[in-house]
Coordinates of N, CA and C in Angstrom, one line a residue:
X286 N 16.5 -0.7 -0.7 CA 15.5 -1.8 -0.5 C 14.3 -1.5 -1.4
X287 N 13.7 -2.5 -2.2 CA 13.0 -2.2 -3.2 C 11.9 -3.0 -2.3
X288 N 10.5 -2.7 -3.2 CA 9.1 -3.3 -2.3 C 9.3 -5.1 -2.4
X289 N 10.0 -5.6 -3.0 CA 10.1 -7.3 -3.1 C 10.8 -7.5 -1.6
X290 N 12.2 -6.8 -1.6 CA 12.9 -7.4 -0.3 C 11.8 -6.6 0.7
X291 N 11.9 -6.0 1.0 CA 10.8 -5.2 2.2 C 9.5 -6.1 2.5
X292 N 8.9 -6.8 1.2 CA 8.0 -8.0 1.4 C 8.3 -8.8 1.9
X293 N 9.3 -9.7 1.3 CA 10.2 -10.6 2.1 C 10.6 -10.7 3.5
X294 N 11.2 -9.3 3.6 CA 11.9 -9.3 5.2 C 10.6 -9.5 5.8
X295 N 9.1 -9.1 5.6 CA 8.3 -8.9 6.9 C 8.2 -10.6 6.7
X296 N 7.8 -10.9 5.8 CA 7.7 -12.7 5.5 C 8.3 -13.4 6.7
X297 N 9.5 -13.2 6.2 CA 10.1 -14.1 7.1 C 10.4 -13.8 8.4
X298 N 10.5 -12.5 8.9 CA 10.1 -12.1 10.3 C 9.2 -12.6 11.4
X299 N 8.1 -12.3 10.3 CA 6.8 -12.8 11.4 C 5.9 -14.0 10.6
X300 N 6.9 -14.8 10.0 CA 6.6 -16.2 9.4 C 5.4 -16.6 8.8
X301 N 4.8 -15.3 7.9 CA 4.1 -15.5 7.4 C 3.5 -16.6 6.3
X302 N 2.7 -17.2 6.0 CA 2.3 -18.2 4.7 C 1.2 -18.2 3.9
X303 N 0.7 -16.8 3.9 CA -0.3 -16.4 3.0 C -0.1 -15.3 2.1
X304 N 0.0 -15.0 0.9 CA -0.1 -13.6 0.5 C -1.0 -13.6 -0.5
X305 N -1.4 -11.9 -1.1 CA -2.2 -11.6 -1.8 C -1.9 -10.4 -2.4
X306 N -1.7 -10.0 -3.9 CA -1.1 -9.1 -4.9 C -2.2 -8.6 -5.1
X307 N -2.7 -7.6 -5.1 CA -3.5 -6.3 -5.8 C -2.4 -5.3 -6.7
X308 N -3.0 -6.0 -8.1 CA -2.6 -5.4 -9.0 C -0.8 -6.1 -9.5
X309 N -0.9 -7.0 -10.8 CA 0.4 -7.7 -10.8 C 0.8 -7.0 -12.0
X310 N 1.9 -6.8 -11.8 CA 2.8 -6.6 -13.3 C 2.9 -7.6 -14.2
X311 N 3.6 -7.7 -15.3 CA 4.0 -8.7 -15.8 C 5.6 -8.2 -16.4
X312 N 6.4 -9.5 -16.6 CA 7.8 -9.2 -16.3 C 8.4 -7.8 -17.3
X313 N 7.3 -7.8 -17.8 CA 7.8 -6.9 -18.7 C 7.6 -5.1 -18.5
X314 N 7.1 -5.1 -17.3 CA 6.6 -4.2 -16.7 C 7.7 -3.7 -15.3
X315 N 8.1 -2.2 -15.5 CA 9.2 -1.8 -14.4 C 8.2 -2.2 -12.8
X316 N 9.4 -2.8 -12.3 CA 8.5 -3.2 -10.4 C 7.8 -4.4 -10.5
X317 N 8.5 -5.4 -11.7 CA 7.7 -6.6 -11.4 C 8.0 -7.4 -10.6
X318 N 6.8 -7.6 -9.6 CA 7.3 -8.1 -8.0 C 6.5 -9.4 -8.2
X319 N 5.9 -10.2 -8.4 CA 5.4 -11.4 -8.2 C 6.0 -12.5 -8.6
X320 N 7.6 -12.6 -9.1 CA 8.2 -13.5 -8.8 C 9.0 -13.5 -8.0
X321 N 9.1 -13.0 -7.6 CA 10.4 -12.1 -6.7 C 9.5 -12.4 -5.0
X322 N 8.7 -12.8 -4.7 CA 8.0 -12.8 -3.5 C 8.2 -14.5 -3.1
X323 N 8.7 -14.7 -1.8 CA 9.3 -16.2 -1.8 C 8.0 -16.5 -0.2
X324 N 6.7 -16.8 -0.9 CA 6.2 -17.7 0.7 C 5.4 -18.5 0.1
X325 N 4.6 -19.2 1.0 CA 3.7 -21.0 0.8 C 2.9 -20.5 -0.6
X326 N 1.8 -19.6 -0.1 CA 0.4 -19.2 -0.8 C 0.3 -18.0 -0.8
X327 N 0.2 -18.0 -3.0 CA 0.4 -16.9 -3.1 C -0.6 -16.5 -4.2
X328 N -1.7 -15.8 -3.6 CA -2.8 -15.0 -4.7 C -2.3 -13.8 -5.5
X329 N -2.8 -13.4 -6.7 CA -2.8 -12.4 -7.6 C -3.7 -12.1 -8.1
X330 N -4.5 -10.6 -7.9 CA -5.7 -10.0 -8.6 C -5.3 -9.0 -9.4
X331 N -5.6 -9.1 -10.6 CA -5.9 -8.1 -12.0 C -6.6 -8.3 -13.1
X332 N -7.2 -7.5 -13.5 CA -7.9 -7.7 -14.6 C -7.3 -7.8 -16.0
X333 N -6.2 -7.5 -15.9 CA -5.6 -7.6 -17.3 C -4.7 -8.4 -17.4
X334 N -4.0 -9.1 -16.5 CA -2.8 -9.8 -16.2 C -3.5 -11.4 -16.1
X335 N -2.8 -12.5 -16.6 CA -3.3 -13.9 -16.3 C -2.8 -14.0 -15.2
X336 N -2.9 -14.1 -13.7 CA -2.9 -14.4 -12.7 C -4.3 -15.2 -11.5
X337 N -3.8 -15.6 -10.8 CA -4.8 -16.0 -9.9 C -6.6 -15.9 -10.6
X338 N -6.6 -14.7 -10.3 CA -7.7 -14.1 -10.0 C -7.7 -12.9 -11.3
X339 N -8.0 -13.1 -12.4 CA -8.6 -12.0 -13.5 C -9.6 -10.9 -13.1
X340 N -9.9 -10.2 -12.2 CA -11.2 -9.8 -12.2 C -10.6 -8.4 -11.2
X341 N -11.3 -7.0 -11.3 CA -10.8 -6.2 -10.5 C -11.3 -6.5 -9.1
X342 N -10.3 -6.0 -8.3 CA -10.4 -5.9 -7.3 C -11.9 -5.9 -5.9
X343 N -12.8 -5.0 -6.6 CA -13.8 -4.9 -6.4 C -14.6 -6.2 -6.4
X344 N -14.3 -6.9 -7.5 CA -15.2 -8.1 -7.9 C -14.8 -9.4 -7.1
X345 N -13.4 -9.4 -6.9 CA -12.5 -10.0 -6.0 C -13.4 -10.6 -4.9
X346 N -12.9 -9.1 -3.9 CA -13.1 -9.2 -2.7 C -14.7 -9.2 -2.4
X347 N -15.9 -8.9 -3.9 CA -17.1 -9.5 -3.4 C -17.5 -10.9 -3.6
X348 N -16.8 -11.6 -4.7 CA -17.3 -12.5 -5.1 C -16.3 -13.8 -5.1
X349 N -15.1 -13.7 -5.1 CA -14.2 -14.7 -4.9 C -13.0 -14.7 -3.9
X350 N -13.0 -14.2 -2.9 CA -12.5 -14.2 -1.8 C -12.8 -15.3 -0.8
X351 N -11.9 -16.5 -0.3 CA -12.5 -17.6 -0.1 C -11.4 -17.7 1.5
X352 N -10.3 -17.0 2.0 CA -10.0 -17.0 3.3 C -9.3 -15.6 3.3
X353 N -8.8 -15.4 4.6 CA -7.7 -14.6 5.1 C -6.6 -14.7 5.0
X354 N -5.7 -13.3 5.1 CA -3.9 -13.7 4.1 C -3.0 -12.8 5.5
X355 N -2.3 -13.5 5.3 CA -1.2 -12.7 6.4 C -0.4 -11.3 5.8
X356 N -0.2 -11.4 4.5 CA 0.3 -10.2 4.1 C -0.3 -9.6 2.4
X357 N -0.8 -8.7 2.6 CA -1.1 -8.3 1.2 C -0.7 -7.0 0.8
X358 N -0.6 -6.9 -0.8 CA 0.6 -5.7 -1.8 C -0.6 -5.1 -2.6
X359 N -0.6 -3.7 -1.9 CA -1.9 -3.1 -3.0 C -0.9 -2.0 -3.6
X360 N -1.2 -2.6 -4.4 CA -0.8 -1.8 -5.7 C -1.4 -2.1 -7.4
X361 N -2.6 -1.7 -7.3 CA -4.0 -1.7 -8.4 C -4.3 -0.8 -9.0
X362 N -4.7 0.0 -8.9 CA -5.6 1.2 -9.9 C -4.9 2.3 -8.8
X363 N -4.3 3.5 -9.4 CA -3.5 4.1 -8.2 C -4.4 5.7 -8.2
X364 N -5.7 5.5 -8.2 CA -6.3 6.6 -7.3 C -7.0 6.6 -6.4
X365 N -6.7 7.6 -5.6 CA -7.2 7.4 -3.9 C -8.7 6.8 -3.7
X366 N -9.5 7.0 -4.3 CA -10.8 6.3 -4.1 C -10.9 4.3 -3.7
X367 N -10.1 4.5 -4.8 CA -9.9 2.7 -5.0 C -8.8 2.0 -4.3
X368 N -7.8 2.8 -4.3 CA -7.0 2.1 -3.0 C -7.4 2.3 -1.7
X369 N -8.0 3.3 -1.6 CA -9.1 3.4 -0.2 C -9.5 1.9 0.5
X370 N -10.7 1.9 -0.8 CA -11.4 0.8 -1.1 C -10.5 -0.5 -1.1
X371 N -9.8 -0.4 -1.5 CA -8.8 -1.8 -1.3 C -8.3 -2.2 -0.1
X372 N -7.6 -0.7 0.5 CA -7.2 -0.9 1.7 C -8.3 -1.3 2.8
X373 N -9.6 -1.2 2.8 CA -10.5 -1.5 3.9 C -11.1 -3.0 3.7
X374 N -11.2 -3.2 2.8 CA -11.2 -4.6 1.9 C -10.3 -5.7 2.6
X375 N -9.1 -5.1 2.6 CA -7.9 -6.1 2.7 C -8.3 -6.1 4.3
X376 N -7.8 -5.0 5.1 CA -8.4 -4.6 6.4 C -9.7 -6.3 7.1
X377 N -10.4 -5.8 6.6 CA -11.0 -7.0 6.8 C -11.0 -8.2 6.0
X378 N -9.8 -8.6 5.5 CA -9.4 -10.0 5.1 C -8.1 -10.4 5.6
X379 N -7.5 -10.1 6.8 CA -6.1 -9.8 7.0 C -6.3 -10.4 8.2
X380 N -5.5 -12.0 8.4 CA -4.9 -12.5 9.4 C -4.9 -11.5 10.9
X381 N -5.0 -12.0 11.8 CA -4.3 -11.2 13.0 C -2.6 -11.1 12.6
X382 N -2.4 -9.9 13.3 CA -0.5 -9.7 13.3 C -0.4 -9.8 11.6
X383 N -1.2 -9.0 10.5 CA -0.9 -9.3 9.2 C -0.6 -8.0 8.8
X384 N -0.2 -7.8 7.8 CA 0.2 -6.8 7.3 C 0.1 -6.3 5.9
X385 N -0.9 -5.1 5.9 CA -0.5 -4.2 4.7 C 0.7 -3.5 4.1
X386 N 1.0 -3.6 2.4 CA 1.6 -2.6 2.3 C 1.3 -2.2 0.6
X387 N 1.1 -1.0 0.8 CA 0.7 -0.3 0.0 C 2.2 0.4 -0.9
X388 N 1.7 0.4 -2.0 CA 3.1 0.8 -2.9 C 2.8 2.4 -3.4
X389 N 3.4 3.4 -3.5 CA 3.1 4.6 -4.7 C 2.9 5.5 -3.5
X390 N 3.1 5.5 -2.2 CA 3.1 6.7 -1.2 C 3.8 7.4 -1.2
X391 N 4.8 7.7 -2.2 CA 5.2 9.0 -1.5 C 5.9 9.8 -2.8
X392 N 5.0 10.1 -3.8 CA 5.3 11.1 -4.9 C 6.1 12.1 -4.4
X393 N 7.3 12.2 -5.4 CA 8.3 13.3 -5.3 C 8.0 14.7 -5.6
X394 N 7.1 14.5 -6.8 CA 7.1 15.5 -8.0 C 5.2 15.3 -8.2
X395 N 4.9 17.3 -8.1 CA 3.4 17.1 -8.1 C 2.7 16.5 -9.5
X396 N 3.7 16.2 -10.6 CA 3.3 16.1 -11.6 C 3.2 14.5 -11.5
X397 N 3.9 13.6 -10.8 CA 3.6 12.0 -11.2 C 2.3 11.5 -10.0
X398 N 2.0 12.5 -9.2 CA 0.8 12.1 -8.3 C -0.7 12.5 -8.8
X399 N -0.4 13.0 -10.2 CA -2.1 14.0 -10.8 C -2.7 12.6 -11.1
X400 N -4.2 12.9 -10.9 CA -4.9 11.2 -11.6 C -5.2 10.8 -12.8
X401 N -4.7 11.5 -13.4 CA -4.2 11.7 -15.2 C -3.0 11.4 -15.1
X402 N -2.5 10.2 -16.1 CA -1.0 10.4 -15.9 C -0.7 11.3 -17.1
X403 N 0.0 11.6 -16.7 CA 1.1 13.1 -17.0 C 2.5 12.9 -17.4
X404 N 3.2 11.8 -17.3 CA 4.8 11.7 -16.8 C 5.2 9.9 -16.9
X405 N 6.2 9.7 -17.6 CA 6.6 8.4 -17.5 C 6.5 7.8 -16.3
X406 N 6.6 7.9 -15.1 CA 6.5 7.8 -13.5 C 5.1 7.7 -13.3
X407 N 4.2 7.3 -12.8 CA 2.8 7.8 -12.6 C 2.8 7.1 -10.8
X408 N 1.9 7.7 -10.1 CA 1.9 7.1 -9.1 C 0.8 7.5 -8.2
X409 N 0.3 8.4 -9.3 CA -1.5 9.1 -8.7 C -1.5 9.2 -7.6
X410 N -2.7 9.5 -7.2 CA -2.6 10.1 -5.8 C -3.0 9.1 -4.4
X411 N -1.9 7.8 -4.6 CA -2.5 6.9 -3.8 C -2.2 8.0 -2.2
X412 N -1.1 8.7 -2.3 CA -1.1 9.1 -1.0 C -1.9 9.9 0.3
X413 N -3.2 9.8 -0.5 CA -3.9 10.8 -0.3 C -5.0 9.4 1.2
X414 N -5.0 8.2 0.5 CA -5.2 7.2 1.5 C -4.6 7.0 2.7
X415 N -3.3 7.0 2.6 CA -2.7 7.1 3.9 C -2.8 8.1 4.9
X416 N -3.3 9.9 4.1 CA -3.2 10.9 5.1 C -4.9 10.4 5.4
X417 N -5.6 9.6 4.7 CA -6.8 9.6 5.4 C -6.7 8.6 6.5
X418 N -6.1 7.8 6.5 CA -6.4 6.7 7.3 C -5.8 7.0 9.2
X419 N -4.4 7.8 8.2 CA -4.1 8.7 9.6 C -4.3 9.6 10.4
X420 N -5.9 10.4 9.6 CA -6.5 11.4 10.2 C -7.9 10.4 11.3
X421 N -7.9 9.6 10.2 CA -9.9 8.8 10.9 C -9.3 7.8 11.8
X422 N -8.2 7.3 11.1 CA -8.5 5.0 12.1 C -8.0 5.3 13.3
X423 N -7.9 5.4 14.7 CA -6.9 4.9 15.4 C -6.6 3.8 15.9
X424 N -6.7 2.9 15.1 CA -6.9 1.3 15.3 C -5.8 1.0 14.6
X425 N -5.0 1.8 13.7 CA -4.4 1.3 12.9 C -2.8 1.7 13.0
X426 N -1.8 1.2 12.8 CA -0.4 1.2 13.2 C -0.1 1.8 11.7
X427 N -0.1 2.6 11.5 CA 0.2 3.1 9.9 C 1.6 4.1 10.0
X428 N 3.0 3.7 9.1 CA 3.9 4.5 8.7 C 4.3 4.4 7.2
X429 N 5.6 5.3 6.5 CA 5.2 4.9 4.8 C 7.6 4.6 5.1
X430 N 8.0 3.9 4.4 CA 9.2 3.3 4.5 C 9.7 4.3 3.2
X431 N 10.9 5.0 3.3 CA 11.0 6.1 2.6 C 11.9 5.1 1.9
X432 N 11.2 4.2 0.7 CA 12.4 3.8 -0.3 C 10.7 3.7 -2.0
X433 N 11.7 3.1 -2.8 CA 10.8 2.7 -3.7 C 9.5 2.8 -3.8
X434 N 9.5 4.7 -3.9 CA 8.3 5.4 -4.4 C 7.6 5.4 -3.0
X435 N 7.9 4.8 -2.1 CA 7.3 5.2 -0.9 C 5.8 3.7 -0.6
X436 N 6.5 2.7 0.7 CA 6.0 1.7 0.5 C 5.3 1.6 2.5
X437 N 3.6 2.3 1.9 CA 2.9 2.1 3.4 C 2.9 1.0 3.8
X438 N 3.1 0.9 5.2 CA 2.8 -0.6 6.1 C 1.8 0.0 7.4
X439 N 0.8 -0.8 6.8 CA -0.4 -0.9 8.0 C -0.8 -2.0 8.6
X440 N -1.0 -1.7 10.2 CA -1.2 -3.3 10.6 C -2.2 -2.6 11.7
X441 N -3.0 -3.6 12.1 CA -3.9 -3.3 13.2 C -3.4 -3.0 14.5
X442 N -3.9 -2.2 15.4 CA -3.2 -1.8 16.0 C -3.7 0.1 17.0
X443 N -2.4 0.9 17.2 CA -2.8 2.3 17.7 C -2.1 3.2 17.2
X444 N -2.6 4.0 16.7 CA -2.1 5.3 16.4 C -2.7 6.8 17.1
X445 N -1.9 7.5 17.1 CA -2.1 8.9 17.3 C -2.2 9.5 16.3
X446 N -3.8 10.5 16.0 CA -4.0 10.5 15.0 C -3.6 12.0 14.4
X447 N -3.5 11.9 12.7 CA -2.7 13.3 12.5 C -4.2 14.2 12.5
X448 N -3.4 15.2 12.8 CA -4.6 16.2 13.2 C -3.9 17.7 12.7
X449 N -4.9 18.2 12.0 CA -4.5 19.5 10.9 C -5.5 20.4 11.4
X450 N -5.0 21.2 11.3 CA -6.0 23.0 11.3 C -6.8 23.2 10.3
X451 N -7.9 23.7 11.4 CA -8.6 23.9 10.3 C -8.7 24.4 9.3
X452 N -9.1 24.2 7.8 CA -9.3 25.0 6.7 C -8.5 24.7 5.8
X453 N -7.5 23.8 6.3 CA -6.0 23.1 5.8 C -6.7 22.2 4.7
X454 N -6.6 22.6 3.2 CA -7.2 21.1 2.4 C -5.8 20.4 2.1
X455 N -6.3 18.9 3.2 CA -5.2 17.9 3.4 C -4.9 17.1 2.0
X456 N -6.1 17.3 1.1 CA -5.8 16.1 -0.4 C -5.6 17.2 -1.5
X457 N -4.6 18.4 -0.6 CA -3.4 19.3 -2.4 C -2.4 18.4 -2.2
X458 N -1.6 18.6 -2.9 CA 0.1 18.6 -2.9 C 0.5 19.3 -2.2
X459 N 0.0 20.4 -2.0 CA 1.0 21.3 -1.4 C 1.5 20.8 0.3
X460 N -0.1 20.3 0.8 CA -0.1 20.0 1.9 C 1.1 18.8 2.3
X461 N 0.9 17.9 1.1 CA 2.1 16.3 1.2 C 3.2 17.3 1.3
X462 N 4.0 18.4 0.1 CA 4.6 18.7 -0.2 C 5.5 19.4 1.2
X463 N 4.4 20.1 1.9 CA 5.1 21.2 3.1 C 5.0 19.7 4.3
X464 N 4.6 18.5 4.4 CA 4.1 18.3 5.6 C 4.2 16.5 6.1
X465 N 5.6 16.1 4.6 CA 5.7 14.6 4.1 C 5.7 13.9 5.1
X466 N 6.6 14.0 5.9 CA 6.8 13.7 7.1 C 6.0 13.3 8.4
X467 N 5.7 14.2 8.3 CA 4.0 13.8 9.9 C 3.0 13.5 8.5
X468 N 2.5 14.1 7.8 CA 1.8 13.2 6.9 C 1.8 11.9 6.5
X469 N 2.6 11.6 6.6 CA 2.9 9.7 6.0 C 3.7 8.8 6.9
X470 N 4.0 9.7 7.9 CA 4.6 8.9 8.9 C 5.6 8.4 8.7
X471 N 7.0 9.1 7.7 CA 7.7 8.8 6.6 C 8.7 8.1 7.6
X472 N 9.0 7.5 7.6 CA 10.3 6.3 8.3 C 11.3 5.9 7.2
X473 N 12.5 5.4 7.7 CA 13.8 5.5 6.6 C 13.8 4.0 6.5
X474 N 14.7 3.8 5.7 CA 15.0 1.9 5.6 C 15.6 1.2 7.0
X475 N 16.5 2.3 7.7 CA 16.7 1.5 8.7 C 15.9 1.5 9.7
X476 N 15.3 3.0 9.6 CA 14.2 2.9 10.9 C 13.2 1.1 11.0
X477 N 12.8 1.0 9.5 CA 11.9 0.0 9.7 C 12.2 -1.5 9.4
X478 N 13.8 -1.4 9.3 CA 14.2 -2.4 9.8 C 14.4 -3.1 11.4
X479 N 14.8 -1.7 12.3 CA 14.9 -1.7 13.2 C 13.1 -2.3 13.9
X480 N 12.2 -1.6 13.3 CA 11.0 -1.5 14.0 C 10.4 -3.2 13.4
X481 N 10.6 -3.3 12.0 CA 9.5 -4.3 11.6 C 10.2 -6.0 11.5
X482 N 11.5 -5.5 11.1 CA 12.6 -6.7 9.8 C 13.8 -7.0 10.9

């Protein structure tokens, strides 16, 4: 399952009619998902891409944000500060029962998560947001669907929050590396078909 169908299935599940792309490809670009997304209304933010909305994200969500979206795709600038920032953004622009999902969670290799890309693959260290969200929110329903690079789904909601020993620095690799699993709340394709699709 790649992040287009995993969009889709939540779409039509829970009969969504709004979405919103952070960060679009263009076809010419591996993982181009914005044709490939089949609902009513459909925004796109990037600065470099002719879509919707030209402007980063930042600028977006201060200055041209005009409703609420049932499902939004962050996948923008892929280091943890800014997807942070995106993610709490969206957070409060997000329908009730809506849904985040975040793309680039779950680096294989410590070399495609450095915030320099390094590697044909790049995928920075978005994952570093998810182990925050699952140490601070407990408002939030957060797991990461173990397909295509690793695709978080967050929805409002309760969690049990991850909790580390002290002295443990949670934003190495090593930490993702020894701990993927209760770190990202890693779920399989069928698990979250079962749970979400």
């Amino acid at each position: 399952m790649n992040r287009t169908e995993l969009i889709n299935r939540l779409i039509k599940k829970y009969k969504y009619k709004s979405y919103l792309e952070i960060g679009v490809n263009t076809p010419a670009q591996p993982g181009y998902n914005w044709v490939g997304v089949e609902i009513e209304t459909k925004h796109g933010v990037d600065p470099n891409v002719d879509t919707t909305y030209r402007v980063e994200s930042d600028t977006f969500f201060n200055e041209h944000i005009s409703q609420k979206y049932d499902i939004i795709f962050v996948d923008g600038l892929h280091l943890f500060e800014q997807v942070y920032k995106d993610i709490v953004n969206s957070l409060e622009n997000l329908n009730e029962n809506g849904v985040i999902v975040v793309h680039d969670c779950n680096p294989i290799t410590e070399i495609t998560q450095r915030r320099l890309r390094a590697s044909d693959s790049w995928h920075g260290d978005v994952w570093k947001s998810i182990v925050k969200l699952r140490m601070e929110n407990p408002n939030l329903e957060i797991s990461t669907v173990d397909t295509d690079e690793g695709c978080g789904i967050i929805r409002k909601g309760k969690q049990e929050l991850l909790v580390v020993e002290s002295g443990v620095d949670t934003y190495h690799y090593n930490f993702l590396k020894e701990n993927r699993k209760k770190a990202l709340n890693l779920i399989t394709v069928d698990e979250f078909t079962k749970k979400y699709a």
